[in-house]
mmCIF file of C-alpha atoms in Angstrom:
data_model
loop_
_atom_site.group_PDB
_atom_site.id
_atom_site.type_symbol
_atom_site.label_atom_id
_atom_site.label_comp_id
_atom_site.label_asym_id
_atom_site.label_seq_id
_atom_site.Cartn_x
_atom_site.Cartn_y
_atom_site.Cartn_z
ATOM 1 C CA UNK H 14 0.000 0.000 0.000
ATOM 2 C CA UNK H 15 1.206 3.230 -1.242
ATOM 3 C CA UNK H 16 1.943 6.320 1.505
ATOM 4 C CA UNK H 17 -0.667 8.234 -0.509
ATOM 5 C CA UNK H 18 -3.219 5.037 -0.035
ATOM 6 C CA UNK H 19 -2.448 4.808 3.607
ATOM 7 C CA UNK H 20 -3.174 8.462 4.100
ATOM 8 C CA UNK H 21 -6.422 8.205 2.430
ATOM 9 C CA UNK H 22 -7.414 5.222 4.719
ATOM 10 C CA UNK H 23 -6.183 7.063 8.020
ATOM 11 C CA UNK H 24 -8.326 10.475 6.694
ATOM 12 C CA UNK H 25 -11.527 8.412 5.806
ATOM 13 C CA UNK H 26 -11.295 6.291 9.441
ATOM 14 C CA UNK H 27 -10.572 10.050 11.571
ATOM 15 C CA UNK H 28 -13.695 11.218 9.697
ATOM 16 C CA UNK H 29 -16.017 8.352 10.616
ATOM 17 C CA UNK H 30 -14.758 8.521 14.370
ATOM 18 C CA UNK H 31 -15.167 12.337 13.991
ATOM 19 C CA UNK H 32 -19.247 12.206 12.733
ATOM 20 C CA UNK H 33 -19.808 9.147 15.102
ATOM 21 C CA UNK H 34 -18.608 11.490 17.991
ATOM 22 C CA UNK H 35 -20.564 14.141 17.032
ATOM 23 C CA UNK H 36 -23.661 12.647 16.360
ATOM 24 C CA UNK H 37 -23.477 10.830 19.279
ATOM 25 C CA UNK H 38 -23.304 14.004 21.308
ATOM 26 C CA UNK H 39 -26.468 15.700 18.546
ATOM 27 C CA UNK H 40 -28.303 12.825 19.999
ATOM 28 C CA UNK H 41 -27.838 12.978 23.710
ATOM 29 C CA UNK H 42 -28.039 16.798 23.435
ATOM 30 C CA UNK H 43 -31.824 16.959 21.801
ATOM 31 C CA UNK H 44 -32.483 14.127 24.633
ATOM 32 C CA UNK H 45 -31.848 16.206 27.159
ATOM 33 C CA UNK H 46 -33.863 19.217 25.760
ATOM 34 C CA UNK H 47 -36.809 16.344 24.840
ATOM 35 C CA UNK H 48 -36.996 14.808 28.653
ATOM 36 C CA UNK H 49 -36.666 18.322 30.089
ATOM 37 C CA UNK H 50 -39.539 19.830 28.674
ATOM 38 C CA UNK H 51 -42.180 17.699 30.967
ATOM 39 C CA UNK H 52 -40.570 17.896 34.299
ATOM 40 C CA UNK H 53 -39.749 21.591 34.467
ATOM 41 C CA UNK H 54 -43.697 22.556 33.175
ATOM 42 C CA UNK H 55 -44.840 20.370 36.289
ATOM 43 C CA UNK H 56 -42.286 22.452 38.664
ATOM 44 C CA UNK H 57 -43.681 25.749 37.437
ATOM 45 C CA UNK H 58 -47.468 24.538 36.878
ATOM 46 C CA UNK H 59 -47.911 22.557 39.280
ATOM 47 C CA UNK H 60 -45.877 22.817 42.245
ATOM 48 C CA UNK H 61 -43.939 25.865 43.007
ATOM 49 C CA UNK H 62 -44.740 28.569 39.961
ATOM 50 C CA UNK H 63 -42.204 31.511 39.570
ATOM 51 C CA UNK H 64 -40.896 30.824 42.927
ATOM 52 C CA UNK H 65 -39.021 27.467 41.362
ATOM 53 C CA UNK H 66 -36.263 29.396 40.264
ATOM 54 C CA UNK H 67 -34.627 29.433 43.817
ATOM 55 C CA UNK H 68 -33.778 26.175 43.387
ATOM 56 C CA UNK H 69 -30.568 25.178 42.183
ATOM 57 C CA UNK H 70 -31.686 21.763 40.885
ATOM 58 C CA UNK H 71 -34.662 24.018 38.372
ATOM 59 C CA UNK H 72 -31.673 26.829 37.599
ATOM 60 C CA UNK H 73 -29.561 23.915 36.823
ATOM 61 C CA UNK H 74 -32.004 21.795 33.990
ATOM 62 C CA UNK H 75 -33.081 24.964 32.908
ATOM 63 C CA UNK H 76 -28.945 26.089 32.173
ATOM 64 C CA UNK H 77 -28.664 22.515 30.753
ATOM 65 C CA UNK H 78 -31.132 22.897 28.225
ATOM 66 C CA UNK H 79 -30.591 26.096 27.495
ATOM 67 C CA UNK H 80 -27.122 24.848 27.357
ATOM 68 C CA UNK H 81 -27.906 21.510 24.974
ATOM 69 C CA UNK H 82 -29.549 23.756 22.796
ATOM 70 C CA UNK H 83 -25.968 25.509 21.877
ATOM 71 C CA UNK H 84 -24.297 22.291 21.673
ATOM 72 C CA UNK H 85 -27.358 20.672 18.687
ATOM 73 C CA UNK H 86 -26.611 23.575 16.690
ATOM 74 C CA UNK H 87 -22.389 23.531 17.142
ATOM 75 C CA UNK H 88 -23.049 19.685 16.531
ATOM 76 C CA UNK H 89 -24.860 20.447 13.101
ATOM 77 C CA UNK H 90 -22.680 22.416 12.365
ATOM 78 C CA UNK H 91 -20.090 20.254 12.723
ATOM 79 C CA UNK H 92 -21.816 17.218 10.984
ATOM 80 C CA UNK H 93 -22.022 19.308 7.709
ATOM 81 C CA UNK H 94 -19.392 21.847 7.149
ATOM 82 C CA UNK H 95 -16.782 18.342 8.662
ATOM 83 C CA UNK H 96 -15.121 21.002 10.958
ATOM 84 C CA UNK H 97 -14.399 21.044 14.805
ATOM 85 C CA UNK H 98 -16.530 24.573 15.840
ATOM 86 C CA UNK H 99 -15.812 23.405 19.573
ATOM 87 C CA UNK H 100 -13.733 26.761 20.794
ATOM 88 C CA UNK H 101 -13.063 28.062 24.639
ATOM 89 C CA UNK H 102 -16.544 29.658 25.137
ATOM 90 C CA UNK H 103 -18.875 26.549 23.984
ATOM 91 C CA UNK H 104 -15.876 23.926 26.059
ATOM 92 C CA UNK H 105 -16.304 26.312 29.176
ATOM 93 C CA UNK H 106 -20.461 26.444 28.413
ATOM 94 C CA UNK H 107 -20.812 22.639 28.786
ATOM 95 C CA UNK H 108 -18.462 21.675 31.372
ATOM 96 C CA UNK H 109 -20.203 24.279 33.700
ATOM 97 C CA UNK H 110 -23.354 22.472 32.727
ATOM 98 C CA UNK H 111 -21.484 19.019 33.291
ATOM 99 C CA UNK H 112 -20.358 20.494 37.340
ATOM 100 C CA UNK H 113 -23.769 21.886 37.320
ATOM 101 C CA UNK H 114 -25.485 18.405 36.899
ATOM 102 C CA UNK H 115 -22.756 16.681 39.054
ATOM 103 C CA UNK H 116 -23.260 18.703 42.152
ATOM 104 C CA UNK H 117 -27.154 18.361 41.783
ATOM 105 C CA UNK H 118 -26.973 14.663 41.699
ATOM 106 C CA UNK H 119 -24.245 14.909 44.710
ATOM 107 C CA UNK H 120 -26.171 16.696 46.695
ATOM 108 C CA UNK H 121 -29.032 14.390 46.287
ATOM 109 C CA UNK H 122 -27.279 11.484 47.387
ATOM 110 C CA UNK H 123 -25.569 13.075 50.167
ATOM 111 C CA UNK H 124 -29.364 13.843 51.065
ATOM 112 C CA UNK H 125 -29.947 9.888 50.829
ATOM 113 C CA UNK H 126 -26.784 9.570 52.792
ATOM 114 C CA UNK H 127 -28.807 12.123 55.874
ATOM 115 C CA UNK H 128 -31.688 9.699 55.645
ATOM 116 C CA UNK H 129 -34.166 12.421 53.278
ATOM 117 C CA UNK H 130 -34.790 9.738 50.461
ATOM 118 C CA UNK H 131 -37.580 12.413 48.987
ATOM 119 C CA UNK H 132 -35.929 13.604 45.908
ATOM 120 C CA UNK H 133 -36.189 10.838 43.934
ATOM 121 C CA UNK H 134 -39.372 10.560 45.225
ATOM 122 C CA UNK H 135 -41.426 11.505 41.898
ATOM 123 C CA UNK H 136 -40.770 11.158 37.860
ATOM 124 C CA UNK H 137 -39.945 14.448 37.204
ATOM 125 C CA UNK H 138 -37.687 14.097 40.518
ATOM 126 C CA UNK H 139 -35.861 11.062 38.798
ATOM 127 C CA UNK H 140 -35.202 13.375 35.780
ATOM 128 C CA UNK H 141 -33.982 15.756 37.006
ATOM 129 C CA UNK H 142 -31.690 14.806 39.728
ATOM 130 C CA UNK H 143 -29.923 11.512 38.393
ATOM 131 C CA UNK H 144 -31.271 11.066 34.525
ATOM 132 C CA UNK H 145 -30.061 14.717 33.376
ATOM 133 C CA UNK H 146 -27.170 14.615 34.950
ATOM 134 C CA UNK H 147 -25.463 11.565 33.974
ATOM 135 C CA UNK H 148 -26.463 12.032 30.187
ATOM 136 C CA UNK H 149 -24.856 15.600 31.056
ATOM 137 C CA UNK H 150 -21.761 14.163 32.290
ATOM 138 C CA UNK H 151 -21.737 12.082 29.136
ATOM 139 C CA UNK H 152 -22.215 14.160 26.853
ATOM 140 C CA UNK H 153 -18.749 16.451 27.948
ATOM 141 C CA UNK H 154 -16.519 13.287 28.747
ATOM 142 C CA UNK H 155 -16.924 11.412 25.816
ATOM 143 C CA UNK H 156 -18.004 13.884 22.810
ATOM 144 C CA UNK H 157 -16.738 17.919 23.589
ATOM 145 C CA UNK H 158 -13.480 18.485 22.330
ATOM 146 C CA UNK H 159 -9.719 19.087 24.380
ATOM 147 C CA UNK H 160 -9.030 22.848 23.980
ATOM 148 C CA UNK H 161 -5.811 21.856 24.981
ATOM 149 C CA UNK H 162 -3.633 21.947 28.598
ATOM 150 C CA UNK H 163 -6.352 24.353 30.757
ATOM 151 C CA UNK H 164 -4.823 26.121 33.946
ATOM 152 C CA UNK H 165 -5.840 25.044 36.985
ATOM 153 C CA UNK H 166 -6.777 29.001 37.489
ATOM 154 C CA UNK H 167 -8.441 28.591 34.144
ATOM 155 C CA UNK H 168 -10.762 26.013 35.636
ATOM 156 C CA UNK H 169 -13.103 28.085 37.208
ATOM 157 C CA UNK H 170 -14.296 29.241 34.345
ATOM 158 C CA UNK H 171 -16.369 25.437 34.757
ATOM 159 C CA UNK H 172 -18.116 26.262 38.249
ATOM 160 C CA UNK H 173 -19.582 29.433 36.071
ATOM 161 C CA UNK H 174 -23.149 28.401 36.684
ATOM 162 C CA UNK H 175 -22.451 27.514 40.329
ATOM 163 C CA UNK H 176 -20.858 30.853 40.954
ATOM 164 C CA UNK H 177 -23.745 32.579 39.139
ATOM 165 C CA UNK H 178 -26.439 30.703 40.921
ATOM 166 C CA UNK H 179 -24.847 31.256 44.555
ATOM 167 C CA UNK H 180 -24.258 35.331 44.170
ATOM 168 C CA UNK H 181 -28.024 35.468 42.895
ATOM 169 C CA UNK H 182 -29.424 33.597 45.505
ATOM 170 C CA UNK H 183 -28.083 34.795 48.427
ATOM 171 C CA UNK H 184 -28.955 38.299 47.102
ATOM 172 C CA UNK H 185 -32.339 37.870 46.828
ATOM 173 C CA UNK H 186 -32.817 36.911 50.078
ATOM 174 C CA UNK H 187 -30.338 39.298 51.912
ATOM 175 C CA UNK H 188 -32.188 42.742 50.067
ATOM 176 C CA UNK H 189 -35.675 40.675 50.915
ATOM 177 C CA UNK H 190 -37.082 40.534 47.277
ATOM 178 C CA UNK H 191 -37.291 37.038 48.340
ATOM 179 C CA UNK H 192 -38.552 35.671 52.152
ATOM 180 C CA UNK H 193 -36.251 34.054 54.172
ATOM 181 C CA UNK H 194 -39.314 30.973 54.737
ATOM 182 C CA UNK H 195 -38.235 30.427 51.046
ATOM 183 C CA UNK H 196 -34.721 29.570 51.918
ATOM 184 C CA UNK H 197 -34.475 26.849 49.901
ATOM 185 C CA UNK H 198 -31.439 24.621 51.471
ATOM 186 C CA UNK H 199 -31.055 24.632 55.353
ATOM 187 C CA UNK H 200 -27.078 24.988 54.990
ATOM 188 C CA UNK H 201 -28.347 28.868 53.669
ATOM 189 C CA UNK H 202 -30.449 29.859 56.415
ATOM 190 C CA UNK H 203 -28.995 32.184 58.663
ATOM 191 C CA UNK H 204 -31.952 31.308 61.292
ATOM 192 C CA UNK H 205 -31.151 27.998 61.586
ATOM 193 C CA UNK H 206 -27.348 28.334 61.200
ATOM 194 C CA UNK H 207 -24.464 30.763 62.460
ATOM 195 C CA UNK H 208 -22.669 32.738 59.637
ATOM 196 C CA UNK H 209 -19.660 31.303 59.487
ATOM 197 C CA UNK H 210 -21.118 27.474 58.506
ATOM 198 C CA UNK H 211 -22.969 29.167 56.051
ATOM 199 C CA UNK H 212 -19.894 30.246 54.737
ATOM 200 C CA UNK H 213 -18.110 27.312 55.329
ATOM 201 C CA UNK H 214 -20.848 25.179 53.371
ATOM 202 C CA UNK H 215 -20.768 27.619 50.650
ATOM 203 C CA UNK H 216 -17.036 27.258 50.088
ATOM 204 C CA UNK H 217 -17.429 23.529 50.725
ATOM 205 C CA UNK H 218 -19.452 23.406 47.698
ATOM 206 C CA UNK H 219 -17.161 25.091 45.610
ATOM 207 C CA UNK H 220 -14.693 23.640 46.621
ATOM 208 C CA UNK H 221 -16.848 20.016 45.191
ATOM 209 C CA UNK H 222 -17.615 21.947 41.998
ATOM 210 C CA UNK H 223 -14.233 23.065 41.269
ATOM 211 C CA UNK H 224 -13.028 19.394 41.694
ATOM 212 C CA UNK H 225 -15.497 18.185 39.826
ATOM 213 C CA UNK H 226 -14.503 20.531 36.898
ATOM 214 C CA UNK H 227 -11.130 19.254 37.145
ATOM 215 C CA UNK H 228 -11.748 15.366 37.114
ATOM 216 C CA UNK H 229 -14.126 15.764 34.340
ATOM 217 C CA UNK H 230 -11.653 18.345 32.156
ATOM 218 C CA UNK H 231 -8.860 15.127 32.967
ATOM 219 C CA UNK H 232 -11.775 12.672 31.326
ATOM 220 C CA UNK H 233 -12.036 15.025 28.526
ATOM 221 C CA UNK H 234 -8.661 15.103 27.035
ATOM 222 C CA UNK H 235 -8.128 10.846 28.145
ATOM 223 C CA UNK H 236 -11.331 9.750 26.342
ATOM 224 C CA UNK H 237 -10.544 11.940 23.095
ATOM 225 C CA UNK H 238 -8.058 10.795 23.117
ATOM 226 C CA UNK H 239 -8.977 7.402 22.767
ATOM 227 C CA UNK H 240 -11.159 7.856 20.753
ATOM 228 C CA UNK H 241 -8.723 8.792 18.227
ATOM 229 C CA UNK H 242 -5.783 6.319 19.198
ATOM 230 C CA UNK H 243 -6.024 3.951 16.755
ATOM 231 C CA UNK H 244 -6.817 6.051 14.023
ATOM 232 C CA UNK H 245 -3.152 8.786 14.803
ATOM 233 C CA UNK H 246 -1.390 5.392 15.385
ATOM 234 C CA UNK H 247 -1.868 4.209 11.578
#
């Protein structure tokens, strides 16, 4: 077989791994958007209304799909014009959905692991705290692309949502637009705790979500690579 043969073979297996990846990712992306829909219409129209949004588990799904949207069109994209559209802003966009997802489910095991089985209690529950996540997970370990060697500094840039989420809600409630009842996580409530362990179990947290970014970035750049081993060792 000639060099010029060999090349041909090596270009025409890198572009079948590189359309399986990214239809793999299309896929789990408009699934996420699809089982979405349902449970956040019975949050707001059924259960809690406007007052949903202080949850991080509802800011999270909604971010996600909001998110997954991005990532079917970059995906198209991708599938047609045969070129990697996967730069610093979209990489950054889905791993903080990815630590988004993670902490959610986290938290909702360590609330297994305190003996409050109740949020997996109900469908949309399910979806939301263990079904969304993993497929979110997924989807940025085994499809988005390596951007390269990030910083640890740079890493922050994946606990965006979680950094978001946290200034917002503790604003609301500390100028009162919100009531403090409405506190949605006990580890937040000044009444119930002193200051300093609600600072402490905000840190905590991002301290989880900055880890989490980390591991998963690590995944990342292992698995694509992988994915591509055989095919750059022709």
């Amino acid at each position: 077989m000639s060099k010029v043969d060999n090349l041909d073979g090596v270009m025409e297996k890198f572009d079948r791994r590189f359309r399986l990846k990214k239809t793999i990712n299309l896929v789990i992306s408009m699934v996420i958007v699809m089982i979405g829909i349902v449970p956040m219409y019975i949050v707001f129209a059924k259960k809690a209304g406007i007052y949903a949004l202080r949850w991080l588990t509802v800011d999270g799904t909604l971010f996600t799909m909001i998110g997954s949207l991005i990532f079917i069109v970059v995906n198209m994209y991708e599938l047609v014009t045969s070129k990697e559209m996967t730069h610093v802003p979209v990489y950054f966009i889905r791993l903080s959905c990815a630590v988004s997802e993670a902490v959610i489910m986290i938290v909702v095991f360590i609330g297994f692991c305190l003996g409050d089985p109740s949020a997996l209690d109900e469908w949309d529950e399910v979806v939301t705290h263990f079904i969304l996540p993993v497929l979110m997970v997924i989807s940025f370990i085994t499809n988005d692309s390596p951007i390269g060697k990030v910083k640890p500094l740079t890493r922050l840039n994946g606990t965006w949502f979680i950094t978001i989420y946290g200034l917002i809600i503790i604003q609301l409630f500390t100028a009162e637009v919100m009531p403090m009842n409405m506190i949605p996580y006990p580890f937040l409530d000044p009444t119930k705790l002193p200051i300093w362990m609600i600072i402490g179990s905000i840190l905590i947290i991002y301290i989880i979500a900055y880890s989490i970014a980390t591991v998963l970035y690590l995944l990342n750049r292992k698995l694509s690579w992988l994915w591509f081993f055989e095919v750059t060792s022709l």
